[in-house]
Coordinates of C-alpha atoms in Angstrom, one line a residue:
Chain A
X76 CA 90.1 140.7 74.7
X77 CA 86.6 139.3 74.9
X78 CA 85.0 138.0 78.0
X79 CA 85.2 134.5 76.8
X80 CA 88.8 134.7 75.9
X81 CA 89.6 136.3 79.2
X82 CA 87.8 133.5 81.0
X83 CA 89.7 130.9 79.0
X84 CA 92.9 132.5 79.9
X85 CA 91.8 132.6 83.5
X86 CA 91.2 128.9 83.6
X87 CA 94.6 128.3 81.9
X88 CA 96.2 130.4 84.6
X89 CA 94.6 128.2 87.2
X90 CA 96.5 125.2 85.9
X91 CA 98.4 123.7 88.8
X92 CA 102.2 123.5 88.8
X93 CA 103.3 120.3 87.3
X94 CA 106.7 118.8 88.0
X95 CA 107.8 118.7 84.4
X96 CA 111.3 117.8 85.4
X97 CA 109.9 114.7 86.9
X98 CA 107.7 114.0 83.9
X99 CA 110.7 114.4 81.6
X100 CA 112.7 112.0 83.7
X101 CA 110.0 109.5 83.6
X102 CA 109.5 109.9 79.9
X103 CA 113.2 109.5 79.2
X104 CA 113.5 106.6 81.6
X105 CA 110.5 105.0 79.9
X106 CA 112.0 105.5 76.5
X107 CA 115.3 103.9 77.6
X108 CA 113.6 101.0 79.1
X109 CA 111.4 100.6 76.0
X110 CA 114.5 100.5 73.9
X111 CA 115.9 97.8 76.0
X112 CA 112.7 95.9 75.6
X113 CA 112.9 95.0 79.2
X114 CA 109.9 93.2 80.7
X115 CA 110.0 95.9 83.3
X116 CA 109.3 98.7 80.8
X117 CA 105.7 98.0 81.0
X118 CA 105.6 99.7 84.3
X119 CA 108.1 102.5 83.6
X120 CA 105.6 105.0 82.5
X121 CA 103.5 104.5 85.6
X122 CA 103.8 107.7 87.4
X123 CA 102.9 108.9 90.8
X124 CA 100.3 111.0 89.1
X125 CA 98.6 108.0 87.6
X126 CA 98.1 106.6 91.1
X127 CA 96.6 110.0 92.1
X128 CA 94.2 110.1 89.2
X129 CA 92.3 107.1 90.5
X130 CA 91.4 105.6 87.2
X131 CA 89.2 103.1 88.9
X132 CA 86.7 100.6 88.0
X133 CA 84.2 100.4 90.8
X134 CA 82.5 97.4 92.1
X135 CA 81.0 96.0 95.2
X136 CA 83.2 95.4 98.1
X137 CA 82.3 93.1 100.9
X138 CA 81.3 95.1 104.0
X139 CA 84.4 96.3 105.9
X140 CA 84.9 99.1 108.3
X141 CA 85.1 102.3 106.3
X142 CA 88.8 103.0 106.9
X143 CA 90.9 103.9 103.9
X144 CA 93.4 101.1 103.4
X145 CA 96.7 102.5 102.4
X146 CA 98.5 100.6 99.7
X147 CA 101.4 98.7 101.3
X148 CA 105.0 99.5 100.5
X149 CA 106.1 97.3 97.7
X150 CA 109.4 96.2 99.3
X151 CA 107.6 94.1 101.9
X152 CA 105.1 92.6 99.5
X153 CA 105.6 88.9 98.6
X154 CA 104.7 87.6 95.2
X155 CA 101.4 85.9 94.8
X156 CA 102.0 82.3 95.7
X157 CA 100.6 79.3 93.9
X158 CA 97.7 77.5 95.5
X159 CA 94.9 78.7 97.7
X160 CA 95.3 82.4 98.7
X161 CA 91.6 83.0 99.2
X162 CA 89.3 85.5 97.4
X163 CA 90.4 89.0 96.7
X164 CA 89.1 92.2 98.1
X165 CA 90.6 94.5 95.5
X166 CA 93.7 95.1 93.5
X167 CA 95.7 98.3 92.9
X168 CA 98.6 99.5 90.8
X169 CA 101.8 100.7 92.4
X170 CA 103.6 103.4 90.5
X171 CA 107.3 103.8 89.9
X172 CA 109.1 105.6 92.7
X173 CA 110.6 108.9 91.9
X174 CA 113.5 110.4 93.8
X175 CA 113.4 114.0 92.7
X176 CA 116.7 115.0 94.3
X177 CA 118.7 112.3 92.7
X178 CA 116.6 112.4 89.6
X179 CA 116.3 108.7 90.0
X180 CA 113.4 106.5 88.9
X181 CA 112.8 103.1 90.5
X182 CA 110.3 101.0 88.6
X183 CA 111.3 97.7 90.3
X184 CA 108.4 98.2 92.6
X185 CA 105.8 99.1 89.9
X186 CA 103.0 96.8 89.0
X187 CA 99.8 95.2 90.2
X188 CA 99.1 94.2 93.8
X189 CA 96.2 92.2 95.0
X190 CA 94.7 92.3 98.5
X191 CA 92.7 89.3 99.9
X192 CA 89.6 89.3 102.0
X193 CA 91.9 88.5 104.9
X194 CA 94.0 91.6 104.3
X195 CA 97.1 89.9 102.8
X196 CA 98.8 91.8 100.0
X197 CA 100.6 90.1 97.2
X198 CA 102.6 91.3 94.2
X199 CA 101.3 90.1 90.9
X200 CA 104.5 89.9 88.9
X201 CA 103.0 87.7 86.2
X202 CA 100.4 90.4 85.2
X203 CA 101.3 93.2 82.7
X204 CA 100.4 96.6 84.2
X205 CA 101.7 98.8 81.4
X206 CA 102.4 98.0 77.8
X207 CA 105.6 99.1 76.0
X208 CA 103.4 101.9 74.6
X209 CA 102.5 103.0 78.1
X210 CA 98.9 101.8 77.8
X211 CA 97.4 100.6 80.9
X212 CA 96.9 96.8 80.9
X213 CA 93.9 96.1 83.1
X214 CA 93.3 93.1 85.3
X215 CA 89.8 92.0 86.4
X216 CA 88.3 90.3 89.5
X217 CA 85.2 88.2 89.5
X218 CA 82.2 89.3 91.6
X219 CA 83.1 86.9 94.5
X220 CA 86.8 87.8 94.4
X221 CA 87.7 84.2 93.6
X222 CA 88.7 84.6 90.0
X223 CA 91.4 86.9 88.7
X224 CA 92.1 87.7 85.1
X225 CA 95.2 89.4 83.7
X226 CA 97.3 89.6 80.6
X227 CA 100.4 87.5 80.7
X228 CA 103.3 88.8 78.5
X229 CA 104.9 85.4 78.6
X230 CA 101.8 83.6 77.3
X231 CA 100.8 86.5 75.1
X232 CA 97.3 85.8 76.3
X233 CA 94.9 86.4 79.1
X234 CA 95.1 84.1 82.1
X235 CA 92.2 83.5 84.6
X236 CA 93.3 82.1 87.9
X237 CA 91.1 80.5 90.6
X238 CA 92.5 81.9 93.8
X239 CA 90.9 79.2 95.9
X240 CA 91.7 76.0 94.0
X241 CA 94.9 77.5 92.6
X242 CA 94.1 76.3 89.1
X243 CA 94.5 78.6 86.1
X244 CA 93.4 78.7 82.5
X245 CA 95.3 80.4 79.8
X246 CA 93.2 81.8 77.0
X247 CA 93.5 79.9 73.8
X248 CA 93.2 83.2 72.0
X249 CA 96.7 84.7 71.6
X250 CA 96.8 88.5 71.6
X251 CA 99.9 90.5 71.1
X252 CA 100.7 93.1 73.7
X253 CA 100.3 95.8 71.1
X254 CA 96.6 95.0 70.9
X255 CA 96.2 96.6 74.3
X256 CA 95.5 100.1 73.4
X257 CA 94.8 103.3 75.3
X258 CA 91.7 102.8 77.5
X259 CA 91.7 99.0 77.1
X260 CA 89.1 97.3 79.2
X261 CA 88.6 93.9 80.8
X262 CA 85.5 92.3 82.2
X263 CA 85.4 88.9 83.9
X264 CA 82.3 86.9 84.2
X265 CA 81.1 85.8 87.7
X266 CA 82.2 82.2 87.0
X267 CA 85.5 83.2 85.3
X268 CA 84.6 81.4 82.1
X269 CA 84.1 84.4 79.9
X270 CA 86.4 87.3 79.5
X271 CA 85.5 90.5 77.6
X272 CA 88.5 92.3 76.2
X273 CA 88.1 95.7 74.7
X274 CA 91.4 96.8 73.1
X275 CA 90.4 100.5 73.1
X276 CA 87.3 101.7 74.8
X277 CA 85.4 104.3 72.9
X278 CA 87.0 103.4 69.6
X279 CA 85.8 101.5 66.6
X280 CA 88.2 98.7 67.3
X281 CA 85.9 95.7 68.1
X282 CA 86.0 94.0 71.5
X283 CA 86.3 90.3 71.9
X284 CA 84.3 88.1 74.2
X285 CA 86.4 85.0 74.9
X286 CA 85.1 81.7 76.2
X287 CA 88.1 80.6 78.2
X288 CA 87.1 77.0 78.2
X289 CA 86.5 76.5 74.5
X290 CA 88.4 79.3 73.0
X291 CA 85.4 80.4 71.0
X292 CA 85.2 84.2 70.6
X293 CA 82.4 86.6 69.8
X294 CA 83.4 89.9 68.2
X295 CA 81.6 92.9 69.8
X296 CA 81.2 96.1 67.9
X297 CA 83.6 98.8 69.1
X298 CA 80.6 101.1 69.5
X299 CA 79.7 99.2 72.6
X300 CA 81.4 99.1 75.9
X301 CA 81.0 96.2 78.4
X302 CA 79.5 96.8 81.8
X303 CA 79.4 93.2 83.0
X304 CA 79.2 89.6 82.0
X305 CA 76.9 87.6 84.1
X306 CA 74.7 84.5 83.9
X307 CA 75.6 84.0 80.2
X308 CA 74.7 87.6 79.3
X309 CA 77.1 90.4 78.4
X310 CA 75.7 93.9 79.3
X311 CA 76.9 96.3 76.6
X312 CA 76.2 100.0 76.3
X313 CA 76.5 102.3 73.4
X314 CA 76.8 105.7 75.0
X315 CA 76.2 107.9 71.9
X316 CA 72.6 106.9 71.5
X317 CA 72.3 105.2 74.9
X318 CA 71.5 101.8 73.6
X319 CA 71.8 98.9 76.0
X320 CA 72.4 95.4 74.6
X321 CA 72.0 92.3 76.8
X322 CA 73.9 90.0 74.5
X323 CA 74.1 86.3 75.2
X324 CA 77.7 85.2 75.4
X325 CA 77.2 83.2 72.2
X326 CA 76.0 86.4 70.4
X327 CA 72.7 87.5 69.2
X328 CA 69.7 89.4 70.6
X329 CA 69.1 93.1 70.0
X330 CA 69.8 96.3 71.9
X331 CA 67.1 98.5 73.5
X332 CA 67.2 102.2 73.1
X333 CA 66.5 104.6 75.9
X334 CA 64.9 107.9 75.4
X335 CA 67.5 110.4 76.6
X336 CA 71.2 110.4 77.3
X337 CA 72.4 108.2 80.2
X338 CA 75.7 107.4 81.7
X339 CA 77.2 105.4 84.5
X340 CA 75.2 102.2 84.0
X341 CA 74.9 99.7 86.7
X342 CA 74.9 96.0 86.1
X343 CA 71.5 94.3 85.6
X344 CA 69.6 94.2 88.8
X345 CA 68.6 90.8 90.3
X346 CA 65.2 91.1 88.7
X347 CA 66.9 90.5 85.4
X348 CA 65.4 93.6 83.7
X349 CA 66.3 96.8 85.6
X350 CA 69.4 98.9 85.3
X351 CA 70.3 102.1 87.0
X352 CA 72.0 105.0 85.3
X353 CA 72.3 108.8 85.4
X354 CA 70.5 111.0 82.9
X355 CA 72.5 113.8 81.4
X356 CA 70.9 116.8 80.0
X357 CA 73.4 118.4 77.7
X358 CA 71.0 121.0 76.4
X359 CA 70.8 123.2 79.4
X360 CA 73.2 124.4 82.0
X361 CA 71.5 122.4 84.6
X362 CA 73.1 121.3 87.8
X363 CA 75.3 118.5 86.6
X364 CA 76.2 117.5 90.1
X365 CA 72.6 116.9 91.0
X366 CA 72.2 114.9 87.7
X367 CA 75.0 112.7 88.9
X368 CA 73.2 112.2 92.2
X369 CA 69.9 111.2 90.7
X370 CA 69.5 107.6 89.7
X371 CA 67.2 106.7 86.9
X372 CA 65.9 103.1 87.0
X373 CA 65.4 101.8 83.4
X374 CA 63.5 98.9 82.1
X375 CA 65.7 97.0 79.7
X376 CA 62.8 95.2 78.1
X377 CA 60.7 98.2 77.2
X378 CA 63.4 101.0 77.2
X379 CA 61.1 102.9 79.5
X380 CA 62.1 104.9 82.6
X381 CA 60.7 103.2 85.8
X382 CA 61.7 105.7 88.4
X383 CA 63.9 108.7 89.2
X384 CA 65.7 108.3 92.6
X385 CA 67.5 111.3 94.0
X386 CA 70.2 110.0 96.3
X387 CA 70.2 111.3 99.9
X388 CA 73.0 111.1 102.4
X389 CA 76.0 111.6 100.1
X390 CA 78.6 114.3 101.0
X391 CA 77.3 117.6 99.9
X392 CA 78.3 118.7 96.4
X393 CA 79.8 115.3 95.5
X394 CA 78.6 113.7 92.3
X395 CA 78.4 109.9 92.0
X396 CA 81.4 108.8 90.1
X397 CA 80.2 105.4 89.0
X398 CA 77.7 102.8 89.9
X399 CA 78.8 99.5 91.4
X400 CA 77.0 96.2 92.0
X401 CA 73.5 95.4 93.2
X402 CA 73.6 94.1 96.8
X403 CA 70.0 93.1 96.7
X404 CA 66.9 93.8 94.6
X405 CA 66.7 97.2 96.0
X406 CA 70.2 98.1 97.1
X407 CA 72.8 99.4 94.7
X408 CA 76.4 100.4 95.3
X409 CA 77.6 103.8 94.1
X410 CA 81.0 105.3 94.3
X411 CA 82.2 108.9 94.9
X412 CA 85.6 110.4 95.2
X413 CA 86.8 112.6 98.0
X414 CA 90.1 112.3 99.7
X415 CA 89.5 108.6 99.3
X416 CA 87.3 106.4 97.0
X417 CA 84.1 105.7 98.9
X418 CA 81.4 103.2 98.3
X419 CA 77.8 103.9 99.4
X420 CA 74.9 101.5 99.4
X421 CA 71.8 103.2 98.1
X422 CA 68.2 102.0 98.8
X423 CA 66.7 102.5 95.3
X424 CA 63.2 102.8 96.9
X425 CA 64.0 105.7 99.1
X426 CA 67.3 107.1 97.8
X427 CA 68.9 106.8 101.2
X428 CA 72.7 106.2 101.0
X429 CA 74.9 104.7 103.7
X430 CA 78.7 104.5 103.7
X431 CA 79.9 101.0 102.9
X432 CA 83.6 101.0 102.3
X433 CA 86.6 103.2 101.8
X434 CA 89.6 102.7 99.6
X435 CA 92.7 104.7 98.8
X436 CA 92.5 107.0 95.8
X437 CA 94.6 105.1 93.4
X438 CA 94.1 102.9 90.3
X439 CA 91.9 100.4 91.9
X440 CA 90.3 97.3 90.5
X441 CA 87.4 96.0 92.5
X442 CA 85.4 92.7 92.1
X443 CA 82.7 92.4 89.6
X444 CA 82.7 95.2 87.1
X445 CA 84.7 96.4 84.1
X446 CA 88.3 97.2 84.7
X447 CA 90.4 99.7 82.7
Chain B
X204 CA 125.9 115.9 76.9
X205 CA 123.0 113.6 77.2
X206 CA 121.2 112.8 74.0
X207 CA 117.9 113.6 75.7
X208 CA 119.1 117.1 76.8
X209 CA 117.4 118.7 73.7
X210 CA 114.1 117.0 74.6
X211 CA 114.5 118.2 78.2
X212 CA 115.2 121.7 77.2
X213 CA 112.3 121.7 74.7
X214 CA 109.8 120.6 77.4
X215 CA 111.1 122.8 80.1
X216 CA 111.1 125.8 77.9
X217 CA 107.4 125.2 77.1
X218 CA 106.4 124.0 80.5
X219 CA 103.8 126.7 81.0
X220 CA 102.2 126.4 77.6
X221 CA 102.2 122.6 77.7
X222 CA 100.7 122.4 81.2
X223 CA 98.0 125.0 80.4
X224 CA 97.0 123.4 77.2
X225 CA 96.7 120.0 78.9
X226 CA 94.7 121.5 81.7
X227 CA 92.4 123.4 79.4
X228 CA 91.8 120.2 77.4
X229 CA 91.1 118.0 80.4
X230 CA 89.8 120.4 83.0
X231 CA 91.5 118.3 85.7
X232 CA 94.9 118.6 87.2
X233 CA 95.6 114.9 87.5
X234 CA 94.2 114.1 84.1
X235 CA 96.3 116.9 82.7
X236 CA 99.4 115.5 84.2
X237 CA 98.5 112.0 83.1
X238 CA 97.9 113.3 79.6
X239 CA 101.2 115.1 79.5
X240 CA 103.0 112.1 80.8
X241 CA 101.7 109.8 78.1
X242 CA 102.4 112.3 75.4
X243 CA 105.9 113.0 76.5
X244 CA 106.7 109.4 76.3
X245 CA 105.7 109.5 72.6
X246 CA 107.6 112.7 72.0
X247 CA 110.9 111.4 73.5
X248 CA 110.7 108.4 71.3
X249 CA 110.4 110.6 68.2
X250 CA 112.9 113.2 69.4
X251 CA 115.9 112.3 67.1
X252 CA 113.7 112.7 64.1
X253 CA 111.8 115.8 65.4
X254 CA 114.9 117.6 66.5
X255 CA 116.7 116.9 63.1
X256 CA 114.0 118.0 60.7
X257 CA 110.7 118.1 62.4
X258 CA 108.5 120.5 64.3
X259 CA 108.5 119.3 67.9
X260 CA 106.1 121.9 69.0
X261 CA 103.5 121.1 66.4
X262 CA 104.1 117.3 67.0
X263 CA 103.6 117.7 70.7
X264 CA 100.5 119.8 70.3
X265 CA 99.1 117.3 67.9
X266 CA 99.9 114.4 70.2
X267 CA 98.2 116.2 73.1
X268 CA 94.9 116.9 71.4
X269 CA 94.7 113.5 69.7
X270 CA 95.6 111.6 72.8
X271 CA 93.0 113.6 74.7
X272 CA 90.3 113.0 72.0
X273 CA 91.1 109.3 71.9
X274 CA 90.8 108.8 75.6
X275 CA 87.8 106.8 76.6
X276 CA 84.5 108.4 76.3
X277 CA 83.0 106.8 79.3
X278 CA 82.3 109.2 82.1
X279 CA 84.6 108.7 85.0
X280 CA 86.6 111.5 86.4
X281 CA 85.9 114.0 83.7
X282 CA 83.4 116.1 85.5
X283 CA 84.2 119.7 85.9
X284 CA 86.2 120.2 89.0
X285 CA 85.0 123.6 89.9
X286 CA 82.1 123.8 92.1
X287 CA 79.2 126.0 91.1
X288 CA 79.0 129.4 92.9
X289 CA 77.5 129.1 96.3
X290 CA 74.5 131.2 97.1
X291 CA 75.2 134.0 99.5
X292 CA 78.9 134.1 98.6
X293 CA 80.1 136.9 96.5
X294 CA 82.4 136.3 93.6
X295 CA 83.9 138.8 91.2
X296 CA 82.7 138.7 87.6
X297 CA 85.8 137.1 86.3
X298 CA 85.7 134.3 88.9
X299 CA 82.1 133.5 87.9
X300 CA 83.0 133.6 84.2
X301 CA 85.7 131.1 84.8
X302 CA 83.4 128.7 86.7
X303 CA 80.7 129.0 84.1
X304 CA 83.1 128.5 81.2
X305 CA 84.7 125.6 82.9
X306 CA 81.3 123.9 83.3
X307 CA 80.3 124.7 79.8
X308 CA 83.6 123.3 78.4
X309 CA 82.9 120.1 80.3
X310 CA 79.7 119.7 78.3
X311 CA 81.3 120.0 74.9
X312 CA 82.5 117.0 72.9
X313 CA 86.2 116.4 73.1
X314 CA 86.7 117.5 69.6
X315 CA 84.7 120.7 70.2
X316 CA 86.7 121.4 73.3
X317 CA 89.9 120.8 71.5
X318 CA 88.9 123.2 68.7
X319 CA 88.1 125.9 71.3
X320 CA 91.4 125.4 73.0
X321 CA 93.4 125.4 69.8
X322 CA 91.6 128.2 68.1
X323 CA 91.1 130.6 71.0
X324 CA 93.8 129.7 73.5
X325 CA 96.6 128.6 71.2
X326 CA 95.5 131.1 68.6
X327 CA 96.0 128.7 65.8
X328 CA 94.6 129.3 62.3
X329 CA 91.9 127.0 60.9
X330 CA 94.6 125.4 58.8
X331 CA 96.9 124.8 61.8
X332 CA 94.0 123.5 63.8
X333 CA 93.1 121.1 61.0
X334 CA 96.7 119.9 60.9
X335 CA 96.7 119.4 64.7
X336 CA 93.5 117.5 64.7
X337 CA 94.2 115.6 61.5
X338 CA 91.0 116.7 59.8
X339 CA 90.0 119.1 57.1
X340 CA 89.7 122.8 57.4
X341 CA 86.0 122.4 56.6
X342 CA 85.6 120.1 59.6
X343 CA 87.4 122.6 61.8
X344 CA 84.9 125.3 60.6
X345 CA 81.9 123.2 61.4
X346 CA 83.3 122.0 64.7
X347 CA 84.1 125.6 65.7
X348 CA 80.6 126.7 64.7
X349 CA 79.0 123.9 66.7
X350 CA 81.2 124.5 69.7
X351 CA 80.5 128.2 69.8
X352 CA 76.8 127.6 69.3
X353 CA 76.9 125.2 72.2
X354 CA 78.8 127.7 74.4
X355 CA 76.2 130.3 73.5
X356 CA 73.5 127.9 74.8
X357 CA 75.4 126.7 77.8
X358 CA 76.7 130.0 79.0
X359 CA 74.4 132.7 77.9
X360 CA 75.4 135.0 80.8
X361 CA 79.0 134.7 79.5
X362 CA 78.5 134.5 75.8
X363 CA 76.2 137.3 74.9
X364 CA 75.9 137.7 71.2
X365 CA 78.1 140.7 71.1
X366 CA 80.8 138.9 73.0
X367 CA 80.6 135.9 70.8
X368 CA 80.7 137.8 67.6
X369 CA 83.8 139.6 68.9
X370 CA 85.1 136.3 69.9
X371 CA 84.8 135.0 66.4
X372 CA 86.1 138.2 64.8
X373 CA 89.3 138.2 66.8
X374 CA 90.0 134.6 66.1
X375 CA 92.5 134.2 63.3

């Protein structure tokens, strides 16, 4: 056996024990429900593990005490009422409950929950959480938490609801549930007027930028992934070449190419031309953790690098998981994962990071950025 | 007799192999479980056909690698989970090899990683690997070549030329 093969076997042996009995039960239950074509089946395949993986889209959270907020038990959670409920703080997905002893799966509690600024939690029954094919159906929250977008199976379209006025708009663009593929993404503009739907992130399947008011759509090449939609501009990134395209919501304009490979793009800074990202050097076995703790500020007009900012004050050895929103012209939110999902605000002039908020490690959706 | 008993037996009999393949592909315990879960849903749906005249093992493997490759490319939780060795702490050679290889695998493309797992962990032939990936044998050859070249660059301490040539020779 070669040294490489031995190392490969060694890694395989480190694979943690998986409750395959539980996974089989979930798969069978999911299949049964699928066959019944129940509205509930969308959530069936939601597993406890999904919650643990923390497939999160990060965004800025209003300042709160950095205490992890445990998702509430579903039984006690009321449905989201009509009318004014106030802006949202975040949303999360509740998985099916598994009773290992009785080999019982309870998916009546599965689905999306939303949490308001005031700490009230509501169940979002009207929003699809999982498709019949077990693809995650994302929801999205606007930057100020006031607007909420989700896919409605009844309407076969996306719905944007104003949580303060209580009004809601159903997208004139009908989309079958089957259009929501693996890794589907949703981005809601600050004003809730534009919705970017990517049926399958990272595929050639094109995305759709929908004007909720007029029903006009702009097709976006599947090569690009949306970061944000703000002030009439969609920020799109093509990771392969690292092109960034600030596309007007009506279409047009051209992307700029950066020299190097970058990931984890932030939204456009308040100066209207700077974005932050992490440079990845794939050609050397460099310290990838440090790479993911060093922000690069990029000029979206020239494609040039403006500054490299090593972040100070993050927990040792923790890479930044994703960038969030700009809090000001010099303060950016970044997220890391430890026992919980933690937001830090980083001064991009000094690199100094300070803890901002703490959330449970689950499939979270936070205001302002792409959701998947 | 539940009509899903066959499916259940199939999965449980291969629990170790399935778990390890998913873990090698994703490099993350939670992602591996997530991957397995979504694949098993597909497999159970196809089970009557597979158990009657199909090859459940090949189908499941194919579903695993293709689901893995088609997952989003955006970097989220897909960083290598093993910490680099700390200075001043002694590790045995095999432990260091695993850490280095884990980090190197995380830098391969998904297809390259899948090729490495299929060819050198699952011990599939080039033709079987092509079948699993749904591509040509020529594509498997080129992906394997690139993946090994990349490993050679990324993990020189692990992949000395002698070791790599052995690695290629023992591969079916």
